[in-house]
Coordinates of C-alpha atoms in Angstrom, one line a residue:
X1 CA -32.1 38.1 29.3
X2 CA -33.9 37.5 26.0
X3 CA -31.5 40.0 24.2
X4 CA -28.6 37.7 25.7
X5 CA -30.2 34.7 24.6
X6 CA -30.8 36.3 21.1
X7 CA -27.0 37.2 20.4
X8 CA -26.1 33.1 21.9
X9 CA -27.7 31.7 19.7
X10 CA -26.9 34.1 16.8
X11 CA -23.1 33.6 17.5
X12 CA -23.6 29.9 17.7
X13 CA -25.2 30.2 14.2
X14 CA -22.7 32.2 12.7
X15 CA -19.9 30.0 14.3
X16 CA -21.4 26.8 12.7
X17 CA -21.5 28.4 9.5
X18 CA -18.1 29.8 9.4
X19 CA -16.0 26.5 8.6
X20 CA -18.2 25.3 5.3
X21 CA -18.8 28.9 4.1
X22 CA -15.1 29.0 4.1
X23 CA -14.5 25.5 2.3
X24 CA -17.2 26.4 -0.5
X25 CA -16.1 30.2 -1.4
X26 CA -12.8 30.3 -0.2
X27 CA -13.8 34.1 -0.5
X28 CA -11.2 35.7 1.6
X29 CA -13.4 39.2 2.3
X30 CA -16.1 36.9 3.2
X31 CA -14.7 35.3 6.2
X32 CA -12.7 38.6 7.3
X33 CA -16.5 40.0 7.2
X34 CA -18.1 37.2 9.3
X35 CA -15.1 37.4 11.5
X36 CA -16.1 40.9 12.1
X37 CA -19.6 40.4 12.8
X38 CA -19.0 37.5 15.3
X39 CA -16.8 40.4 17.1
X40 CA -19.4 42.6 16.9
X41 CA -21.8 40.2 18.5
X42 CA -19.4 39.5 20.9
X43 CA -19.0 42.8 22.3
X44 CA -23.4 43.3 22.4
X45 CA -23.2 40.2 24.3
X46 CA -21.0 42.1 26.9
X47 CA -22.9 44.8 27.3
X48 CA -25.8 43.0 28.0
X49 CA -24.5 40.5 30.2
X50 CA -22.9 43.6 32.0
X51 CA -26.2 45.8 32.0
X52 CA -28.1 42.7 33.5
X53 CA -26.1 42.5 36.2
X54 CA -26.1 46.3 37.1
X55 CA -30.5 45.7 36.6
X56 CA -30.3 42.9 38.9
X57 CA -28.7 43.7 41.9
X58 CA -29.9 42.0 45.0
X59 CA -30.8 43.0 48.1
X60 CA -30.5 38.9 50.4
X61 CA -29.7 37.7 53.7
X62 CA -26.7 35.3 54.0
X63 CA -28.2 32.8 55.7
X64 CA -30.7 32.3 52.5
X65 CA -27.2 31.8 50.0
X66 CA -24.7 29.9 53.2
X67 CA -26.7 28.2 54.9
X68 CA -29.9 25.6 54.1
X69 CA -32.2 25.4 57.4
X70 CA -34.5 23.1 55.9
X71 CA -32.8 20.3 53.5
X72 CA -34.1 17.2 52.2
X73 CA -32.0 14.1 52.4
X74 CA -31.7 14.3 49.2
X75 CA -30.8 17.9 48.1
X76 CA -28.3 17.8 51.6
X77 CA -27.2 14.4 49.5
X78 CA -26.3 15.5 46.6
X79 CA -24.7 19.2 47.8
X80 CA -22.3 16.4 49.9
X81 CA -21.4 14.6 47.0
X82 CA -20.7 17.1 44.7
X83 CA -18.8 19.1 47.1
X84 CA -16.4 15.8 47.6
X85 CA -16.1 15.0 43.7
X86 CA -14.8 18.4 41.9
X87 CA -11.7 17.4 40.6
X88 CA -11.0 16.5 36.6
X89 CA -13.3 14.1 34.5
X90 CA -10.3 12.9 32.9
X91 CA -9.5 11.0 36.5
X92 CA -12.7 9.0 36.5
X93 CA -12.7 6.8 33.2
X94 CA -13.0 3.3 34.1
X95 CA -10.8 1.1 32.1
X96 CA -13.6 -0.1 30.0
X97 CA -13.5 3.5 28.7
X98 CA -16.2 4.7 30.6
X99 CA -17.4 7.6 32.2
X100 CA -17.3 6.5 36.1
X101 CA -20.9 7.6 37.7
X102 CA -19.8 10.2 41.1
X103 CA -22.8 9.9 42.3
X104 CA -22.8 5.5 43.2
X105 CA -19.2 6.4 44.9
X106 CA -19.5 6.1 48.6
X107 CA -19.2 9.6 50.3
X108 CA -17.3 8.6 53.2
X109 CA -17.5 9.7 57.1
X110 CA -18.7 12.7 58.2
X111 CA -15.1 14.9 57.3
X112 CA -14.0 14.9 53.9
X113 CA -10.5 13.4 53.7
X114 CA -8.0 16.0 52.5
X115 CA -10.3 18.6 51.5
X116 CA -10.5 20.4 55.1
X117 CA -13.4 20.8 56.9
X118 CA -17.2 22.2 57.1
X119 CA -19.2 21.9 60.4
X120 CA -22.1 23.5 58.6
X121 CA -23.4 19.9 59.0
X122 CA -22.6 19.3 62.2
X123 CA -24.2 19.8 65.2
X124 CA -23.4 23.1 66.1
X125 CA -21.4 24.1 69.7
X126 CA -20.5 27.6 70.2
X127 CA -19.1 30.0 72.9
X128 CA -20.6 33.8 73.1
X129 CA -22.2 33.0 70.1
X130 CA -19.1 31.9 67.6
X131 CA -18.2 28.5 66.4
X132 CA -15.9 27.1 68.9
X133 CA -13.9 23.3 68.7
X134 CA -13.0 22.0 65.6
X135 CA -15.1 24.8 63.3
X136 CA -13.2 27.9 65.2
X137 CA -9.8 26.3 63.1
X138 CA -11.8 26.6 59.4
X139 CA -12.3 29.1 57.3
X140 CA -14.5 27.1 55.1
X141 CA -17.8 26.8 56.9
X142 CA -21.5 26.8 55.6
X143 CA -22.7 28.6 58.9
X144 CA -25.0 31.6 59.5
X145 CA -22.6 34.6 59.5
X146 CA -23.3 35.5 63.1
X147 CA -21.5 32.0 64.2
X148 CA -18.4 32.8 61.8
X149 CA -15.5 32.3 64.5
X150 CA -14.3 36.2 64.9
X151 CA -10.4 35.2 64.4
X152 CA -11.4 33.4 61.0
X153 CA -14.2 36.5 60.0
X154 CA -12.4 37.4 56.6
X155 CA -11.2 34.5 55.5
X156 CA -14.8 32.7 55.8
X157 CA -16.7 35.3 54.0
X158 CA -14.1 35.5 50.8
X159 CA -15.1 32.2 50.3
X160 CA -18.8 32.4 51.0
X161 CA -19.0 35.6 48.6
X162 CA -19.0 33.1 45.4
X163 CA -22.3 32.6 46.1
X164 CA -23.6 35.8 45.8
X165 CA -23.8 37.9 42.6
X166 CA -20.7 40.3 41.9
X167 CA -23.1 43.5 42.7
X168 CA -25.3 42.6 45.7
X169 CA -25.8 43.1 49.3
X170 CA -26.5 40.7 51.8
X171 CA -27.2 41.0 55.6
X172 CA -27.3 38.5 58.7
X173 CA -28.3 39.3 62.4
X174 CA -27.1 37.7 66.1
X175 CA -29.0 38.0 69.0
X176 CA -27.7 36.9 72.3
X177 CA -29.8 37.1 75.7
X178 CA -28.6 35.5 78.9
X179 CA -30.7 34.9 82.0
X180 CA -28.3 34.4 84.9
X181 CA -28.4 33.7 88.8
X182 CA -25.0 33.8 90.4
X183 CA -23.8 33.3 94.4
X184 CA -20.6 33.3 96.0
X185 CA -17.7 36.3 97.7
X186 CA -18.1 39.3 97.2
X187 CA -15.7 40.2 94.4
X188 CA -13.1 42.9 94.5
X189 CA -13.4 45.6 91.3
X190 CA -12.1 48.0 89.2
X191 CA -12.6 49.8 86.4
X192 CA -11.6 49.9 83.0
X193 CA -9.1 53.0 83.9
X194 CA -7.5 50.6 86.8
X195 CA -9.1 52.3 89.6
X196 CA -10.8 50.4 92.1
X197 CA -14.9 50.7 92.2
X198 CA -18.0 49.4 94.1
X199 CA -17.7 45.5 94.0
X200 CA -19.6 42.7 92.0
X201 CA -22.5 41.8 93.9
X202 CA -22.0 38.2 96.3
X203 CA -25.3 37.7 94.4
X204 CA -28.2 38.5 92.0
X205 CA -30.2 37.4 89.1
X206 CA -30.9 39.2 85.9
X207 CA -31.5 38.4 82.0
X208 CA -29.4 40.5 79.5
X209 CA -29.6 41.4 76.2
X210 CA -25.8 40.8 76.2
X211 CA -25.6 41.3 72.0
X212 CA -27.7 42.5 69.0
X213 CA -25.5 42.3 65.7
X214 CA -26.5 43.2 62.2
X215 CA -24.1 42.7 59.2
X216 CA -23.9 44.4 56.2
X217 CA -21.7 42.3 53.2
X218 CA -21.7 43.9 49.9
X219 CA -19.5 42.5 46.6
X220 CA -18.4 45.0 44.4
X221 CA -17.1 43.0 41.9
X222 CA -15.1 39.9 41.3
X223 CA -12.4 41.3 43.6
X224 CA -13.6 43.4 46.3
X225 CA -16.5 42.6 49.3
X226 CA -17.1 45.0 51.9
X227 CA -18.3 44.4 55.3
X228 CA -19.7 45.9 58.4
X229 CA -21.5 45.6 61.3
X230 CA -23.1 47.8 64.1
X231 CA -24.3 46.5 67.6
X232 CA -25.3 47.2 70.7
X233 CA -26.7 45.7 74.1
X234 CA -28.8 46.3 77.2
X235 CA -26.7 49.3 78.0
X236 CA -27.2 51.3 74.9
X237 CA -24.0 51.3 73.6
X238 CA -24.5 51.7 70.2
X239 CA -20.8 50.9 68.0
X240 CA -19.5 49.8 65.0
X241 CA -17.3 46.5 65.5
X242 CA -16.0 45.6 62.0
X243 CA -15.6 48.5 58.9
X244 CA -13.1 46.4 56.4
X245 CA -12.5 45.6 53.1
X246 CA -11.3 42.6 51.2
X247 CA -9.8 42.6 48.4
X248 CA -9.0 39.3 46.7
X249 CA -10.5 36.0 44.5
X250 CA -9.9 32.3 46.2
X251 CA -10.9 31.5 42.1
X252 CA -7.5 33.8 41.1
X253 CA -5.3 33.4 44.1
X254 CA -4.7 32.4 47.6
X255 CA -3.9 35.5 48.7
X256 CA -5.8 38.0 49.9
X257 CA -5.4 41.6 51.6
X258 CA -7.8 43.7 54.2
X259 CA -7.9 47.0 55.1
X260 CA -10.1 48.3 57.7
X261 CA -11.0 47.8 61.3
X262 CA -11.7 44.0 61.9
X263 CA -10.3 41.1 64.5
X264 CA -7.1 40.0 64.2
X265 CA -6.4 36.2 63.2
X266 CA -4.2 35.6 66.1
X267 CA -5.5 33.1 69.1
X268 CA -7.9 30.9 68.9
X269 CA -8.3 30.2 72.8
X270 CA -10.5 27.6 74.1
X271 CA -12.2 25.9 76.9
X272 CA -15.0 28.5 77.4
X273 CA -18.9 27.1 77.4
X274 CA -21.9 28.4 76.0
X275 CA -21.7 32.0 77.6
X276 CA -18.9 32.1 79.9
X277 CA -15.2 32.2 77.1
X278 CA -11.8 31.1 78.4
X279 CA -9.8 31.7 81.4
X280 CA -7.5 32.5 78.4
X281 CA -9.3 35.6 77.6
X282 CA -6.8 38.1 79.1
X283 CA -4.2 37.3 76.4
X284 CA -6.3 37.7 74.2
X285 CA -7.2 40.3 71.0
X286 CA -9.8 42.0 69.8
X287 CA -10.4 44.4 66.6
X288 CA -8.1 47.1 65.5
X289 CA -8.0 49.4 62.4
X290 CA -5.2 46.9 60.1
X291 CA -3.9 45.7 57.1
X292 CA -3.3 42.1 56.7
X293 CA -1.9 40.4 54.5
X294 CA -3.8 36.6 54.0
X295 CA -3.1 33.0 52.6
X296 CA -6.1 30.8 52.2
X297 CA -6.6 26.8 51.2
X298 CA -8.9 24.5 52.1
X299 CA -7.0 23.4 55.2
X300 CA -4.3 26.3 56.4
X301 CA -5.2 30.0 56.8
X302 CA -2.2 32.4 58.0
X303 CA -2.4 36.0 58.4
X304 CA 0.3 39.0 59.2
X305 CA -1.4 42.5 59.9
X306 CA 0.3 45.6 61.1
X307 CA -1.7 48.1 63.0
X308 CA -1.0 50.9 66.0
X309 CA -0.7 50.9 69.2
X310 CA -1.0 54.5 69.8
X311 CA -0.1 57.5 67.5
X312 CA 3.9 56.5 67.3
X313 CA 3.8 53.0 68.2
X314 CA 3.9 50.6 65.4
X315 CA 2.6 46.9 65.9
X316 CA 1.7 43.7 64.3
X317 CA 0.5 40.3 65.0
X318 CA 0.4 36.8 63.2
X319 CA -1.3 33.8 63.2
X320 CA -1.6 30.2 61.9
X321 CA -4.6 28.1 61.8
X322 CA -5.1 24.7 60.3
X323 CA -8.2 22.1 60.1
X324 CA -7.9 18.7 58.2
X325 CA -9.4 15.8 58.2
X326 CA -7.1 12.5 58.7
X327 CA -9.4 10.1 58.1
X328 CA -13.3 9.5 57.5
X329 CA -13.5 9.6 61.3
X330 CA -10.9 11.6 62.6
X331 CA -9.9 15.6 62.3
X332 CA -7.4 17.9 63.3
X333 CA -7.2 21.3 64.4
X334 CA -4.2 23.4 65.0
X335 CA -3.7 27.3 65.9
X336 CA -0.4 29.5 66.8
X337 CA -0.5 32.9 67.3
X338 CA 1.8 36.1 68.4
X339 CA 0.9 39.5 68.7
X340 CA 3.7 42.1 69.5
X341 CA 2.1 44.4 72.1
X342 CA -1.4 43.6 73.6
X343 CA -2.2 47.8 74.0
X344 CA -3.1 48.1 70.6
X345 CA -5.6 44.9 70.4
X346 CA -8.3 45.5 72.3
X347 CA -7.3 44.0 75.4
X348 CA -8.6 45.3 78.1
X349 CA -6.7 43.3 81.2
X350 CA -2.9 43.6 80.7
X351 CA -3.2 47.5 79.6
X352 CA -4.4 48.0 83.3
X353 CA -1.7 46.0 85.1
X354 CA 1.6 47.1 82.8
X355 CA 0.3 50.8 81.0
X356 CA 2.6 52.2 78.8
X357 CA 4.4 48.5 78.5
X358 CA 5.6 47.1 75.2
X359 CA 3.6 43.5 76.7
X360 CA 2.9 40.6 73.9
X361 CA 1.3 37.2 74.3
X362 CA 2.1 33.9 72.3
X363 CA -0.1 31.1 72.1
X364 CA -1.1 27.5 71.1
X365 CA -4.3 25.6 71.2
X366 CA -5.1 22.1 69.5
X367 CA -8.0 20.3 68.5
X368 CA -9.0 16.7 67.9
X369 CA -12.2 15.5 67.0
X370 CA -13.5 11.6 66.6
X371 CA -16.8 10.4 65.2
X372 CA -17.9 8.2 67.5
X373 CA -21.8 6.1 65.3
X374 CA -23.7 9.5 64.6
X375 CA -21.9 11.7 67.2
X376 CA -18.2 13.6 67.3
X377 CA -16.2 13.6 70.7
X378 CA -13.3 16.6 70.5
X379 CA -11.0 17.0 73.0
X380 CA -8.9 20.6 73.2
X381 CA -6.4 21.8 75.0
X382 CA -4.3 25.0 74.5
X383 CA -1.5 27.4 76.4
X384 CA -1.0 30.7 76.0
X385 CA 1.6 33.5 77.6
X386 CA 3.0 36.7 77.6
X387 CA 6.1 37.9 75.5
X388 CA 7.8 40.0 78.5
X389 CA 8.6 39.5 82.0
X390 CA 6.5 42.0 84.8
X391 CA 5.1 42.4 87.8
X392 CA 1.9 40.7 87.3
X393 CA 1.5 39.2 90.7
X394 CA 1.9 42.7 92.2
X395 CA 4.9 41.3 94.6
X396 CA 7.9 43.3 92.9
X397 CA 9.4 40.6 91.2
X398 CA 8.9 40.4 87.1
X399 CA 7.7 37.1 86.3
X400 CA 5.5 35.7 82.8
X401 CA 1.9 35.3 83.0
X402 CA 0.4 32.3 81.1
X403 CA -2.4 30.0 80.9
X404 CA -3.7 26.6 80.1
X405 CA -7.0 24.7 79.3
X406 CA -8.3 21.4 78.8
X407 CA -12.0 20.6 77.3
X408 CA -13.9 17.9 76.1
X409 CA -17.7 17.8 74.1
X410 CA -19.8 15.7 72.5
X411 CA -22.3 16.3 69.7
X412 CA -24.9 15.0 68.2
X413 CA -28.5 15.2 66.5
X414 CA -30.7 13.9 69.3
X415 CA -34.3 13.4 68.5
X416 CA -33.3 15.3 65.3
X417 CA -32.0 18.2 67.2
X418 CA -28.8 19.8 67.2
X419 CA -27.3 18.7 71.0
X420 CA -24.0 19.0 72.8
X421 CA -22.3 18.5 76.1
X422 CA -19.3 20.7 77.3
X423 CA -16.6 20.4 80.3
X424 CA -14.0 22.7 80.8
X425 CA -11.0 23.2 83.1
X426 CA -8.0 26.2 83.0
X427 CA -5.9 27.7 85.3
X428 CA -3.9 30.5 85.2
X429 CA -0.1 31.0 86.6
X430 CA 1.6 34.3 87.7
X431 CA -2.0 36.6 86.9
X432 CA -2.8 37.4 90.8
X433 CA -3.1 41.2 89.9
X434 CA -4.3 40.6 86.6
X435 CA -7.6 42.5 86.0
X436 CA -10.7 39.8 84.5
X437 CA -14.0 39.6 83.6
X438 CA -16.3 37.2 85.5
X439 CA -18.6 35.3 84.4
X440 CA -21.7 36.7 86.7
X441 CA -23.3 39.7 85.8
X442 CA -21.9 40.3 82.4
X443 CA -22.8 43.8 81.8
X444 CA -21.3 45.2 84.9
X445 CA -18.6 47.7 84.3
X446 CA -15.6 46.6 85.1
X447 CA -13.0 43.5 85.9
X448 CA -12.3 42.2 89.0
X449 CA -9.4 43.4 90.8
X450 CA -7.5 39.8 91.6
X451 CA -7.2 37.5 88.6
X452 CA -8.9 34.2 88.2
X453 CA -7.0 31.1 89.4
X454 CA -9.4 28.5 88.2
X455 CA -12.1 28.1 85.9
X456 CA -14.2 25.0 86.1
X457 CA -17.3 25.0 83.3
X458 CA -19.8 22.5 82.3
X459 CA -22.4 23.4 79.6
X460 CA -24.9 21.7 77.1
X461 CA -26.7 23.3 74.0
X462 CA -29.5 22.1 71.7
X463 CA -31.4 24.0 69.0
X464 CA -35.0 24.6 69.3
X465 CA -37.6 25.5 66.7
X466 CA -34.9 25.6 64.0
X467 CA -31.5 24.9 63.3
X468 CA -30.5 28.5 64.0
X469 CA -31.9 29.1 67.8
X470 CA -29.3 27.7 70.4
X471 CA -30.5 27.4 74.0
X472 CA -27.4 26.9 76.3
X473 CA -27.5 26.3 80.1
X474 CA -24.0 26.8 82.2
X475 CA -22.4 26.4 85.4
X476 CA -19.3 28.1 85.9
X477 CA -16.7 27.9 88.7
X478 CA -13.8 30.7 89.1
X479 CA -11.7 30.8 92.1
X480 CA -9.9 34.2 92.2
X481 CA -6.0 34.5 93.5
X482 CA -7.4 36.4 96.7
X483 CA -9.6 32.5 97.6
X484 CA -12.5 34.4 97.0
X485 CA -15.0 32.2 94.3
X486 CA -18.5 32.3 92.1
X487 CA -20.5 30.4 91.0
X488 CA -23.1 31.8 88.1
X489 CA -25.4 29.7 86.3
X490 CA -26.4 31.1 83.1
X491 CA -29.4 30.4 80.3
X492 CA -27.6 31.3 77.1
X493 CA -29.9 31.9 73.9
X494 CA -28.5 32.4 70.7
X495 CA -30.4 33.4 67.3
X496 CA -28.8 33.7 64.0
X497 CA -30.9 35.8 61.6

């Protein structure tokens, strides 16, 4: 850095002398000389700057860059303000010809206006460990990299990657345990190849290691940021979930591409609670080896990515998602998706019911968030539904399978904690021989053998010890097509690392 330093303040030297050499000699080979060694100075300065950044990779965690656990009100002040205030000098001269001061400008409600949304401040509420309500719509949050909605993955981390150097590495964890009592029927089951197995258990108790996630990010450059991550649970099963690669700049273009295996941006399906997701879930995807191609802003993110469905079967999916604030109180959250065949997106319920079928699913889900004195009420509701007709009720006639959800929550810090409150209510239509996963028992292999008819879910979280541990108790309620039910109350504990 010295050597850098050095050749500055050389070239400023030489730069300042330039213009009255010139006016005092009008020596012609003089200037052509300085012109050359300001070039040459030029060049060393590259070098260096490019050796220093080779000497100085780093080895961080994203949490330590994303997000700050431990603010003052004054740093998490002026962050705010700054973030709400980048636009062009030139727009804030006073008339007296003065330079307006940012900083005495009031900073509004808790959503900036037109410059989409961040819940990194805001109480956090999640659903198997990812950001759900209005932060599952935005690709722009300050959030530890564990709680980075799944659907929204890539586009949240091309943004967060600024932060980093152009040659580093940085890592994040998730670790997600669930102690669980559950009573009710005895449950109908069958495996993941269809056939039917011992059932779920009328009822039991147990604590899971349902999830233990590292991530590995890497930047090679100003265009390129790798990423993957390996996990496993209670049953051993090591895997690798995402292996992808992004190549773009949100400082050079919107657009961005991926290659790799990594979850498509498709549905963004509500009304889950803190462990138990939504009676959705069997539309929707999962990861598979794509390319995408991606546009990002600060309040839309869209996404069209072509993958297989087998060896000869082409497919693709595409999806919309968009989070804005309206006003200093109120913000909006919008999602669309459509993927062409469900076989090749890791879904593992409509694969058992219609093999070999060309089945897709279409979906929409809204948001709508209010700030009600230091808390946010947000109401969602969403629908989603198959693409073909078949016999999905297992009576011989082909009909479409669908579902829909209503939710409500409400945040806010509480005793200086991180709190929430969660309902939930879905049903599902034309899904009686629809394979799904229950919420009991979550390790158990296998789905149950009739689909769910109702899901009823009430749930809280509230962060303990730091920002970044999330304790979670549940009820949930699922009545199945056959009138059998469960009940399973659940401790969820997240920890983002």
């Amino acid at each position: 850095m010295k050597h850098i330093y050095r050749s500055l303040l050389t070239y400023v030297l030489l730069i300042c002398i330039i213009t009255p050499l010139y006016a005092e000699t009008k020596d012609k080979d003089s200037v052509l000389e300085l012109q050359q060694q300001i070039k040459n100075i030029q060049l060393e300065i590259n070098q260096l700057q490019q050796t220093d950044n080779i000497n100085n990779n780093e080895f961080t965690t994203y949490n330590a860059n994303v997000v700050d656990n431990k603010p003052t009100i004054a740093n998490e002040l002026e962050k705010y303000i700054i973030k709400k205030n980048t636009v062009d000098i030139v727009q804030n001269i006073s008339p007296e010809n003065s330079i307006i001061d940012l900083k005495n400008e009031p900073v509004g409600g808790i959503f900036d206006t037109g410059g989409g949304i961040n819940v990194g401040d805001a109480p956090a509420i999640t659903t198997n460990g990812e950001a759900a309500y209005l932060g599952s719509y935005s690709g722009n949050n300050s959030i530890p990299i564990g709680m980075i909605p799944s659907k929204l993955f890539a586009s949240t981390l091309i943004l967060q990657k600024e932060k980093f150097d152009d040659y580093s590495v940085f890592l994040g964890g998730f670790i997600g345990i669930d102690a669980q009592t559950w009573f009710g029927d005895t449950i109908p089951r069958v495996g993941f190849d269809n056939k039917p197995t011992t059932p779920f258990s009328p009822t039991g108790q147990n604590i899971y290691l349902t999830s233990s996630k590292l991530f590995f990010v890497s930047n090679l450059g100003d265009y390129v940021t790798a990423e993957y991550d390996v996990s496993t649970s209670e049953t051993n099963d090591f895997f690798i979930g995402n292996a992808f690669v992004i190549f773009g700049n949100m400082s050079v273009s919107p657009f961005f591409v991926t290659a790799g295996r990594s979850t498509l941006s498709v549905a963004n399906l509500g009304g889950g609670g803190s462990s138990t997701g939504s009676i959705a879930g069997f539309l929707g995807t999962g990861r598979a080896t794509n390319i995408s191609l991606n546009y990002k802003t600060d309040i839309i993110n869209a996404s069209i990515a072509v993958f297989g469905s087998s060896d000869k079967k082409a497919d693709f999916s595409a999806g919309l998602f968009y989070a804005d604030s309206w006003t200093d109180s109120l913000a909006v959250g919008f999602n669309t998706g459509y993927v062409y065949d469900l076989d090749g997106a890791e879904n593992f319920s409509i694969p058992r019911v219609a093999p070999n079928q060309t089945i897709g699913a279409f979906n929409v889900d809204t948001n709508i968030a209010y700030t009600i004195d230091s808390g946010i009420f947000q109401i969602n509701s969403g629908w989603a539904s198959t693409t073909q007709s078949f016999d999905f009720n297992g009576t011989g006639n082909n009909v479409l399978a669908g579902s829909w959800y209503v939710a409500g929550n409400y945040s806010a810090n509480i005793f200086g904690k991180s709190t929430n409150f969660n309902a939930t209510y879905g049903e599902t239509y034309n899904a009686a021989a629809i394979p799904m996963a229950i919420a009991a028992s979550p390790l158990q292999d296998g789905l149950s053998k009739s689909g769910i008819k109702r899901q009823l879910i009430f749930s809280a979280q509230r962060a303990y010890f730091d920002n970044n541990i999330l304790f979670g108790p549940e009820w949930a309620y699922q009545i199945f097509y056959d009138g059998k039910s469960m009940n399973t109350l659940t401790l969820d504990v997240s920890v983002y690392l």
